[in-house]
Short mmCIF file of C-alpha atoms and ligand atoms in Angstrom, two decimals:
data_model
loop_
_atom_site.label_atom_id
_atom_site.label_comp_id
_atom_site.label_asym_id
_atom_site.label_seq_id
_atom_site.Cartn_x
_atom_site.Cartn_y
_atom_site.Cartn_z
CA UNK J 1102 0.00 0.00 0.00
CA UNK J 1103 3.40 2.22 0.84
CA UNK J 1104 4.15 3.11 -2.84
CA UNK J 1105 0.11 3.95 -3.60
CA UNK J 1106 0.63 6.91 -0.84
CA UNK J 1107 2.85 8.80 -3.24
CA UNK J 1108 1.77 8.96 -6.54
CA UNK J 1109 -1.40 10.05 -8.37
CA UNK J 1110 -4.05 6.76 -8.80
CA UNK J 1111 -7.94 6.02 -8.62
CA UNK J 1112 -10.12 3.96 -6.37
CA UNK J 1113 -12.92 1.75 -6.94
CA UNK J 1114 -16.11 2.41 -5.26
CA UNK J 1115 -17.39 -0.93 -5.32
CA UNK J 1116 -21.12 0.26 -4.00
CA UNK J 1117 -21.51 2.11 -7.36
CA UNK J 1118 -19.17 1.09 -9.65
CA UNK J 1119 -17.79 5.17 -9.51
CA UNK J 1120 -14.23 5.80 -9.88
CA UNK J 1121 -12.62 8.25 -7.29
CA UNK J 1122 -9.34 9.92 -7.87
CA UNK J 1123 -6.81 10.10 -5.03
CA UNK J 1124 -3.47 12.53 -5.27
CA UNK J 1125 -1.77 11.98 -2.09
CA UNK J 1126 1.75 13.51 -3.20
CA UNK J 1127 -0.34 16.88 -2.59
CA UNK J 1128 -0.35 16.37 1.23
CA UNK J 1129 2.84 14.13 2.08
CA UNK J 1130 3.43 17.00 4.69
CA UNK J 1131 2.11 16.02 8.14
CA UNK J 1132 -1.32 17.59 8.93
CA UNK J 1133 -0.83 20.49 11.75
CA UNK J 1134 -4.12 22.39 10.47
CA UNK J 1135 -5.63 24.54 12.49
CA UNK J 1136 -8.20 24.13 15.12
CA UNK J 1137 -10.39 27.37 15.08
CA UNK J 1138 -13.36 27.21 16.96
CA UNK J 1139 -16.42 28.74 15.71
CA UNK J 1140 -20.01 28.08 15.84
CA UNK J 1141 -20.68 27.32 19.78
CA UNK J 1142 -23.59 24.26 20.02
CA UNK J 1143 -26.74 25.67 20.65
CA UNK J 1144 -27.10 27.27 24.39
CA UNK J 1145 -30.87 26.91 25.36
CA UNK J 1146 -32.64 23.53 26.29
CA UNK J 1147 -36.02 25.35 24.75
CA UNK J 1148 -35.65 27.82 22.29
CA UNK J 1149 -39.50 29.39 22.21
CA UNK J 1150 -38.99 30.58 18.57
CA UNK J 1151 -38.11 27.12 17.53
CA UNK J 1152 -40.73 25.37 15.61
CA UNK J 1153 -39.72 21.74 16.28
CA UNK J 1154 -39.74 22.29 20.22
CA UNK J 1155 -42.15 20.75 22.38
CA UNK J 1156 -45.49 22.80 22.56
CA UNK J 1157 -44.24 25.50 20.06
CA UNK J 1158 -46.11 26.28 16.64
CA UNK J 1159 -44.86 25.43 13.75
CA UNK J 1160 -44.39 27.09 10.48
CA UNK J 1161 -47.52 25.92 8.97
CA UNK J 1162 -49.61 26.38 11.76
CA UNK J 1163 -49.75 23.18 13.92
CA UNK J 1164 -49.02 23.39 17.71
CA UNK J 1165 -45.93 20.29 18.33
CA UNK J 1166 -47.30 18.47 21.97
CA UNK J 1167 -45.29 18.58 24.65
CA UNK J 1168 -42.98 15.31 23.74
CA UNK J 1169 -40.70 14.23 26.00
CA UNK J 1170 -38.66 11.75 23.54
CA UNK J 1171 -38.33 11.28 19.95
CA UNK J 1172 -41.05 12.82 17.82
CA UNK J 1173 -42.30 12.55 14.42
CA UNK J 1174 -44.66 14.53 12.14
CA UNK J 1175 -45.40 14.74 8.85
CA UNK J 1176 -43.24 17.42 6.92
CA UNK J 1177 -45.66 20.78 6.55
CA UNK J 1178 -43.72 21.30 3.26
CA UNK J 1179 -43.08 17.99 1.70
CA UNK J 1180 -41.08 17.42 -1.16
CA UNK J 1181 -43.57 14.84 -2.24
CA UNK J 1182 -47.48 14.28 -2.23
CA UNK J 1183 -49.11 10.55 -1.70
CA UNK J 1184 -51.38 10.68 -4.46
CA UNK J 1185 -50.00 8.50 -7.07
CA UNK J 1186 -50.83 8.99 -10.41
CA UNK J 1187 -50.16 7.08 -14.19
CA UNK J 1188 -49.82 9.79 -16.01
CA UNK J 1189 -46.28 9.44 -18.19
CA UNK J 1190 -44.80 11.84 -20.59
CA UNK J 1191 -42.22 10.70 -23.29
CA UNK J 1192 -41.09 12.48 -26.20
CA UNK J 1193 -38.50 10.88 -28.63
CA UNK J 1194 -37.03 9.39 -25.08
CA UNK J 1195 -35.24 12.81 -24.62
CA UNK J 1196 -37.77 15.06 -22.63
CA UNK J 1197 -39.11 12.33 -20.36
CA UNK J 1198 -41.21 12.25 -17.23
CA UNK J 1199 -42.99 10.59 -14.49
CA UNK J 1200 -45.45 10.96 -11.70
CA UNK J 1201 -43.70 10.69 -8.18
CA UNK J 1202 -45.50 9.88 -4.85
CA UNK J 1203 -44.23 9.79 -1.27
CA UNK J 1204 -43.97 10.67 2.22
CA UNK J 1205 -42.22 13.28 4.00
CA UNK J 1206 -41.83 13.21 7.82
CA UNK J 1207 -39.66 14.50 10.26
CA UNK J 1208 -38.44 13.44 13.18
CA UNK J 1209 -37.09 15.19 16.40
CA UNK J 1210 -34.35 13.25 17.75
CA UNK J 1211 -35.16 14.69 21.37
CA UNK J 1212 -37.04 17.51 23.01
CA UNK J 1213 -34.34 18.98 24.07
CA UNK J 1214 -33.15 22.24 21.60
CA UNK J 1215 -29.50 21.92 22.97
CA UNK J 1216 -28.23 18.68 22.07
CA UNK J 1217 -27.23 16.58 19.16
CA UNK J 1218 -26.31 13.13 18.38
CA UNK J 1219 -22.57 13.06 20.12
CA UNK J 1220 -24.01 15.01 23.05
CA UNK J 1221 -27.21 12.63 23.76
CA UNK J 1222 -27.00 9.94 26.34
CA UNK J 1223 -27.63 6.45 25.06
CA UNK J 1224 -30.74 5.63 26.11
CA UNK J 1225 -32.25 8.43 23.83
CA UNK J 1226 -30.01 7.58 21.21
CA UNK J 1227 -31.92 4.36 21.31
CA UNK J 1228 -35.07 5.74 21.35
CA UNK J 1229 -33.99 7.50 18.05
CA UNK J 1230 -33.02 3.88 16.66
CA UNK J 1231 -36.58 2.65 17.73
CA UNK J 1232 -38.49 5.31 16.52
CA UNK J 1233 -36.35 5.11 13.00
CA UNK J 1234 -37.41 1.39 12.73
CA UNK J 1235 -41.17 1.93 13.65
CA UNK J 1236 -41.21 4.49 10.94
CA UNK J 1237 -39.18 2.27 8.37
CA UNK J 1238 -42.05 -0.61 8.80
CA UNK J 1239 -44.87 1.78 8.65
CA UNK J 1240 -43.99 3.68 5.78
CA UNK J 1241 -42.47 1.00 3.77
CA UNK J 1242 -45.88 -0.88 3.81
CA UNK J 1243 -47.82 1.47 2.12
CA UNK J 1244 -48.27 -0.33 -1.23
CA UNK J 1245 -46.97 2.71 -3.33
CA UNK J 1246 -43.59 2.97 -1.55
CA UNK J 1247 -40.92 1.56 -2.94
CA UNK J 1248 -37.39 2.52 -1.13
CA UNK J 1249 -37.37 4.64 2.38
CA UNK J 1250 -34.71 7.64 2.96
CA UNK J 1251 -33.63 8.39 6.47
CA UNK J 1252 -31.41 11.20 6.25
CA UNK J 1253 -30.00 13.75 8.45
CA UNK J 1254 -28.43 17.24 7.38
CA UNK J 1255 -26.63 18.47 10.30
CA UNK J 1256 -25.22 22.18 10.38
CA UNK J 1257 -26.24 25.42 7.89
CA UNK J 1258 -23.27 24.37 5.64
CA UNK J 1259 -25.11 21.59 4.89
CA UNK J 1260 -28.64 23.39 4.71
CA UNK J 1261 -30.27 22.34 8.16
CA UNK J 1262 -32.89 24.76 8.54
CA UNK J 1263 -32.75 24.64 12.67
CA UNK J 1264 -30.55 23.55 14.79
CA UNK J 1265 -32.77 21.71 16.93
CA UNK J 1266 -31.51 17.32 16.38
CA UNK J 1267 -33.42 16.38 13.52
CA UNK J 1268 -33.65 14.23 10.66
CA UNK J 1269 -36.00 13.80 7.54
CA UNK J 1270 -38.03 11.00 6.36
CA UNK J 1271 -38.73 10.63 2.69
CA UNK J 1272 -39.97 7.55 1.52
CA UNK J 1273 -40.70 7.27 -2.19
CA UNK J 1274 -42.43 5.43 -5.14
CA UNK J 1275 -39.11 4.82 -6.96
CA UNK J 1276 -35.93 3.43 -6.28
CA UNK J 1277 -33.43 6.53 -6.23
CA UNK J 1278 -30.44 6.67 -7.99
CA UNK J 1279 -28.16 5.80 -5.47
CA UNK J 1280 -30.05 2.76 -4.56
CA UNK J 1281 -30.22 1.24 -7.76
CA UNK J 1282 -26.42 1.80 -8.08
CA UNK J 1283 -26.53 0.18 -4.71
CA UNK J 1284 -28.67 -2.80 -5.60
CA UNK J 1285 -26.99 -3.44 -8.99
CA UNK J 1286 -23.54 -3.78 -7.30
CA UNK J 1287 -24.77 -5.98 -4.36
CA UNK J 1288 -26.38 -8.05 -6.60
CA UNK J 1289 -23.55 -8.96 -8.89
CA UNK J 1290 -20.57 -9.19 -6.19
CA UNK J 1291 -23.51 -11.62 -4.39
CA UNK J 1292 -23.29 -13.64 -7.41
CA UNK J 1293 -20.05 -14.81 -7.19
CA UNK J 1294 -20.56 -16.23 -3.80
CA UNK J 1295 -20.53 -13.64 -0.65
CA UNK J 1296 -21.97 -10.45 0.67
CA UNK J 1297 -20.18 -7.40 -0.59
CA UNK J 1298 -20.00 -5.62 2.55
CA UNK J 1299 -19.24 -8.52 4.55
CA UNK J 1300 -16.16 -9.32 2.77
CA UNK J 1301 -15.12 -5.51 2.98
CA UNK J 1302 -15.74 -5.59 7.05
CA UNK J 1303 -13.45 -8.40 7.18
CA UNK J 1304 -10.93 -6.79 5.08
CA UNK J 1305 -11.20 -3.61 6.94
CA UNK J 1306 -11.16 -5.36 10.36
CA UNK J 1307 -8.76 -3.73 12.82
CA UNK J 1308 -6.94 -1.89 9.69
CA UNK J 1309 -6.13 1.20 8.80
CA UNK J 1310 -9.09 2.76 7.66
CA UNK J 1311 -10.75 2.02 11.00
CA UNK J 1312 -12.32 4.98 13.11
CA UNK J 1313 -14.11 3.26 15.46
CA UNK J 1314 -15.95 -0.05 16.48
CA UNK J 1315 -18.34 -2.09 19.10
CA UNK J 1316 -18.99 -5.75 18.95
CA UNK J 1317 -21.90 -4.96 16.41
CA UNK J 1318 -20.65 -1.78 13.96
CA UNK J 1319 -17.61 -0.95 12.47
CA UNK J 1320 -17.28 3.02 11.26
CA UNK J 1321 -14.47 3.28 8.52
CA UNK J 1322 -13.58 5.73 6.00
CA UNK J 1323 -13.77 3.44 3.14
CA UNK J 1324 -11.33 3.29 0.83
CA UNK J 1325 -13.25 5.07 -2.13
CA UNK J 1326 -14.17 7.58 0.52
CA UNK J 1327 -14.83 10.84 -1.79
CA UNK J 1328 -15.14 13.26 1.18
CA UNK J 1329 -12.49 14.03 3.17
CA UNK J 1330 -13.82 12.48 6.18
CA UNK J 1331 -16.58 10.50 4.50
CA UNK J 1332 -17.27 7.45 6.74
CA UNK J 1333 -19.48 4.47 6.75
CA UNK J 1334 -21.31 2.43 9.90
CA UNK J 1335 -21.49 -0.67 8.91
CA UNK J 1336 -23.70 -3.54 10.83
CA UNK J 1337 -20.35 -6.94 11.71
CA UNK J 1338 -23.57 -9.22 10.82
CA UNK J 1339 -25.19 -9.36 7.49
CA UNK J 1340 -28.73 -7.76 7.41
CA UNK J 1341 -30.33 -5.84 4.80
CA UNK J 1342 -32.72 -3.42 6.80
CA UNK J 1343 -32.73 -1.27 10.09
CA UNK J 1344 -35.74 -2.91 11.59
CA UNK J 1345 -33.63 -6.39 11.45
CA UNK J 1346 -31.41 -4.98 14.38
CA UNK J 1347 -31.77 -7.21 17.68
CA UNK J 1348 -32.43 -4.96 20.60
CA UNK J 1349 -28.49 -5.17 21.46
CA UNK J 1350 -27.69 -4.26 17.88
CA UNK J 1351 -29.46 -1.09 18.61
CA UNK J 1352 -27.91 0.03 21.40
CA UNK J 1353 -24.50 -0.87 19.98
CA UNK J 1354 -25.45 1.66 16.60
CA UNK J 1355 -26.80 4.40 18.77
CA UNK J 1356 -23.33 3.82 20.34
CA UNK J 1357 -20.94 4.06 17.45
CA UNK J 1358 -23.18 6.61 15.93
CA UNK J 1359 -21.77 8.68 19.51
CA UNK J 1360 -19.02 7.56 18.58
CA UNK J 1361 -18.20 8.65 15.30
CA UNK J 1362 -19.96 11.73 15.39
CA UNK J 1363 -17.99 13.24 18.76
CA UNK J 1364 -14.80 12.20 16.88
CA UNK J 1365 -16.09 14.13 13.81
CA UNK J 1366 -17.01 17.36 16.35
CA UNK J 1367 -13.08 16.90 17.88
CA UNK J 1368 -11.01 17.26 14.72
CA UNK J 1369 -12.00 21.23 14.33
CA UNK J 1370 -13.50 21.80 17.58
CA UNK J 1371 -16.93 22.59 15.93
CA UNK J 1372 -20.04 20.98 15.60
CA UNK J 1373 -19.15 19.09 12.11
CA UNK J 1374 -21.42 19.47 9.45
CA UNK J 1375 -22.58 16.52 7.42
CA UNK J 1376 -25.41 15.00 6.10
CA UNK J 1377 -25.59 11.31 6.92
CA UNK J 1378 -28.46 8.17 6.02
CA UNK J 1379 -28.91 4.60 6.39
CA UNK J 1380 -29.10 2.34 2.97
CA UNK J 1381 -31.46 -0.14 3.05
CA UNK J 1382 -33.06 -2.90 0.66
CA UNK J 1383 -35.29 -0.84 -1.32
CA UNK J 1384 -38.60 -3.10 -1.64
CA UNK J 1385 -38.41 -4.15 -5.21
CA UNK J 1386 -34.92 -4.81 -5.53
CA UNK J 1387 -33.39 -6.65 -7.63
CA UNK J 1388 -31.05 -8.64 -5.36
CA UNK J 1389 -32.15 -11.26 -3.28
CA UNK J 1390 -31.94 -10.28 0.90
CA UNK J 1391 -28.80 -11.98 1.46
CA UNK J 1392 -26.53 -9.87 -0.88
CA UNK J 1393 -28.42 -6.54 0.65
CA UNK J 1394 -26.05 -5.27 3.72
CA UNK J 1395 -27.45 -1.44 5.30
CA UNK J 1396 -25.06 0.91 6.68
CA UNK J 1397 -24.94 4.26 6.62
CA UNK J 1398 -23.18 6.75 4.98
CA UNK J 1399 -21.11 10.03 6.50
CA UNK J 1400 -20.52 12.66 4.08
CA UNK J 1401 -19.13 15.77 5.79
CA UNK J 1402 -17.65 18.78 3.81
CA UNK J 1403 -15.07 20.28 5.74
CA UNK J 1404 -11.62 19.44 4.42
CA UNK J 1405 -9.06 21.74 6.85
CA UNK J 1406 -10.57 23.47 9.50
CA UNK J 1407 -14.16 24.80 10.77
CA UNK J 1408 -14.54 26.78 8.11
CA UNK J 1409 -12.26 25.35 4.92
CA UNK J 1410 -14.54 23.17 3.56
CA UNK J 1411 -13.69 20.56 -0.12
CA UNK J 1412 -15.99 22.12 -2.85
CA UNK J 1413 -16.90 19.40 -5.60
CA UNK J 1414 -16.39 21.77 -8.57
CA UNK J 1415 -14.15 22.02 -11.86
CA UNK J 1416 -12.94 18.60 -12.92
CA UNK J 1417 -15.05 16.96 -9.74
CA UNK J 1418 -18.30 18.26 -11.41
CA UNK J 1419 -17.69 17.88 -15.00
CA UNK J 1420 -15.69 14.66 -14.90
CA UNK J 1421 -15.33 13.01 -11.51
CA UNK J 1422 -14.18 13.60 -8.37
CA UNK J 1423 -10.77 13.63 -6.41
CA UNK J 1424 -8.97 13.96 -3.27
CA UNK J 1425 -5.79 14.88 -2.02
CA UNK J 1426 -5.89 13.72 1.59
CA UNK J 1427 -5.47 9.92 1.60
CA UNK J 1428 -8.80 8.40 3.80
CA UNK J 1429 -6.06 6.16 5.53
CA UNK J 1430 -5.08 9.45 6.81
CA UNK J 1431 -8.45 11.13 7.47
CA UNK J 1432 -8.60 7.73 9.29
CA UNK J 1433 -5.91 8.35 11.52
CA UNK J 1434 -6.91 11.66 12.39
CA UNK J 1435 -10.26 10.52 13.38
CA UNK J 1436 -8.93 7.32 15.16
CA UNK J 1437 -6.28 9.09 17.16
CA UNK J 1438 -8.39 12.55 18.04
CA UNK J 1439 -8.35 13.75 21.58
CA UNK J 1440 -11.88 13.11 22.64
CA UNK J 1441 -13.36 15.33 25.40
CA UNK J 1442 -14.83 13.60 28.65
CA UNK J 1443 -18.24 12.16 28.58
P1 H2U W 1372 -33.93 20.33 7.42
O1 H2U W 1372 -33.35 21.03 8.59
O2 H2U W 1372 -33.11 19.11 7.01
O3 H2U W 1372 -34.23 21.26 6.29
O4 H2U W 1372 -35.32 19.70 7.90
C1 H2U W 1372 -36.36 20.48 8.40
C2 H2U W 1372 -37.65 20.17 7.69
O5 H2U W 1372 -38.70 20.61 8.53
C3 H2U W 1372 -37.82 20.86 6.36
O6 H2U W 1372 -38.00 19.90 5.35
C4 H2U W 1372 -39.75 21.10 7.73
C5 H2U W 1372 -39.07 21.71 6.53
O7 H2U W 1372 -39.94 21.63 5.41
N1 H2U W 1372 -40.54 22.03 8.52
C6 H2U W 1372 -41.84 21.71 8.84
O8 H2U W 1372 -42.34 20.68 8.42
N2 H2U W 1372 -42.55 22.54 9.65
C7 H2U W 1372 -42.08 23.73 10.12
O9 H2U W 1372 -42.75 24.39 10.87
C8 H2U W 1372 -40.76 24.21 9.69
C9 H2U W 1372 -39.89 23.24 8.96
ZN1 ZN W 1373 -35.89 23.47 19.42
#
């Protein structure tokens, strides 16, 4: 591996079949960058001009109850509507369009304004696991849903529209993009024999891409990480959906989930920014359950300090993108960061 830290090569994402460039000779000095703090966490336990805290109205109108754990509502401004329709459109196969349906919830992590997921203890971190799988199941059997998005946008840089711990709930009548990347992949490396992500957690197994790990989860910056400090959480036994989890299993991800994001919040002494989501077996994919492994995906923007942060443009956006900072040692950094007390 010595000799690939020097020179100029690409990477394999084997998820999506995506190529990655990787330039380490760009950053053979040591990293000494800077840690400037910036945005302080959020001071007040109840904010009253919050809309997602308990008993406060909301932007559309509707009064939130006084919750006292997770809480979940459906989005006053969704993306998508649940009326499905059959309507196509199709000209010459070049201006082409479809009728989408869907859900859009979202979830408060906790009632309280001031905390986020490396600051909650772990029982409400498991409450947040529990209330992500009751969704899952609920939305994923309504017969016009085919794939479910849980996704979290942490931070302004990353467009959170409050700071108050949240996440979003889309669940949708077509397989995105991603997914069916996703599937496609799983489904051929699961034809030669094994799981795709099983294999890689037993490459990646105590090595050098490791940031952190319980008897359950393993977070690593994968090695076609595309962010700088892009990790995944990835479940040690195979399973293809969140609501699969044994209650143990659940604990253990609201634990690494700490974990990884109190590492993340170390390296630049600020709240990091990122916008992270489980993967899951969409419902009509085309792989059969054991090749399907979930885990969730990291993608944080800042490169260099609080406020440097890796744009994807020129070559990244018209042909592909590329790094300079090795994820072995993004890795390291996030392996070997002081972590404060608690
Ligand atoms: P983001 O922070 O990831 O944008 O999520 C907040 C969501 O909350 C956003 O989709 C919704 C926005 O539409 N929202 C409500 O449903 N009600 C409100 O009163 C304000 C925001
Ligand atoms: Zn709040």
């Amino acid at each position: 591996m010595l000799e690939w830290m020097e020179r100029p090569h690409r990477r394999l994402n084997p998820l999506t079949g995506e190529w990655v460039l990787v330039s380490p000779q760009r950053t053979q000095r040591p990293w000494q960058g800077e840690v400037a703090k910036t945005e302080s966490p959020a001071a007040l336990r109840y904010d009253p001009t919050c809309y997602l805290c308990p008993g406060n109205e909301r932007a559309g109108g509707v009064r939130n109850p006084h919750y006292t754990s997770t809480f979940v509502f459906d989005n006053d401004f969704p993306a998508l509507i649940p009326t499905v329709q059959t309507d196509s459109l199709n000209e010459k196969d070049l201006v082409v369009a479809a009728p989408e349906a869907g859900v859009c919830r979202v979830m408060c992590f906790t009632p309280r304004h001031d905390l986020s997921i490396p600051s909650m203890d772990l029982n409400a971190l498991r409450a947040v696991v529990d209330t992500w799988c009751t969704e899952l199941v609920a939305l994923r059997s309504l017969p016009f849903i085919r794939y479910v998005q849980i996704f979290e946008n942490r931070g302004a840089l990353m467009g959170a529209s409050n700071p108050h711990p949240h996440c979003q709930i889309w669940a949708v009548q077509h397989t995105p993009n991603e997914l069916v990347k996703e599937d496609r992949r799983q489904r051929e490396y699961h034809e030669r024999g094994s799981c795709l992500l099983c294999d890689y957690v037993g490459l990646e197994s105590q090595g050098e891409r490791v940031v952190g790990e319980n008897e359950s989860f393993l977070a690593v910056v994968p090695f076609w990480a595309v962010w700088p400090f892009e990790t995944i959480v990835v479940p040690k036994r195979h399973f293809a959906r969140l609501d699969h989890t044994t209650s143990i299993e659940r604990d253990r991800l609201g634990a690494i989930l700490r974990d990884a994001t109190r590492r993340y919040d170390a390296v630049f002494g600020t709240p990091f920014p990122y916008s992270m989501g489980f993967h899951e077996q969409p419902v009509d994919s085309s792989a059969p359950a054991d090749a399907w492994h979930l885990h969730a995906h990291f993608y944080p923007p800042l490169l260099r300090s609080a406020t440097v942060r890796k744009f994807m443009v020129g070559f990244e956006l018209l042909a592909g993108p590329q790094r300079d900072i090795t994820p072995e040692s993004a890795a390291l950094r996030l392996r070997q960061v002081n972590l404060p007390d608690g």
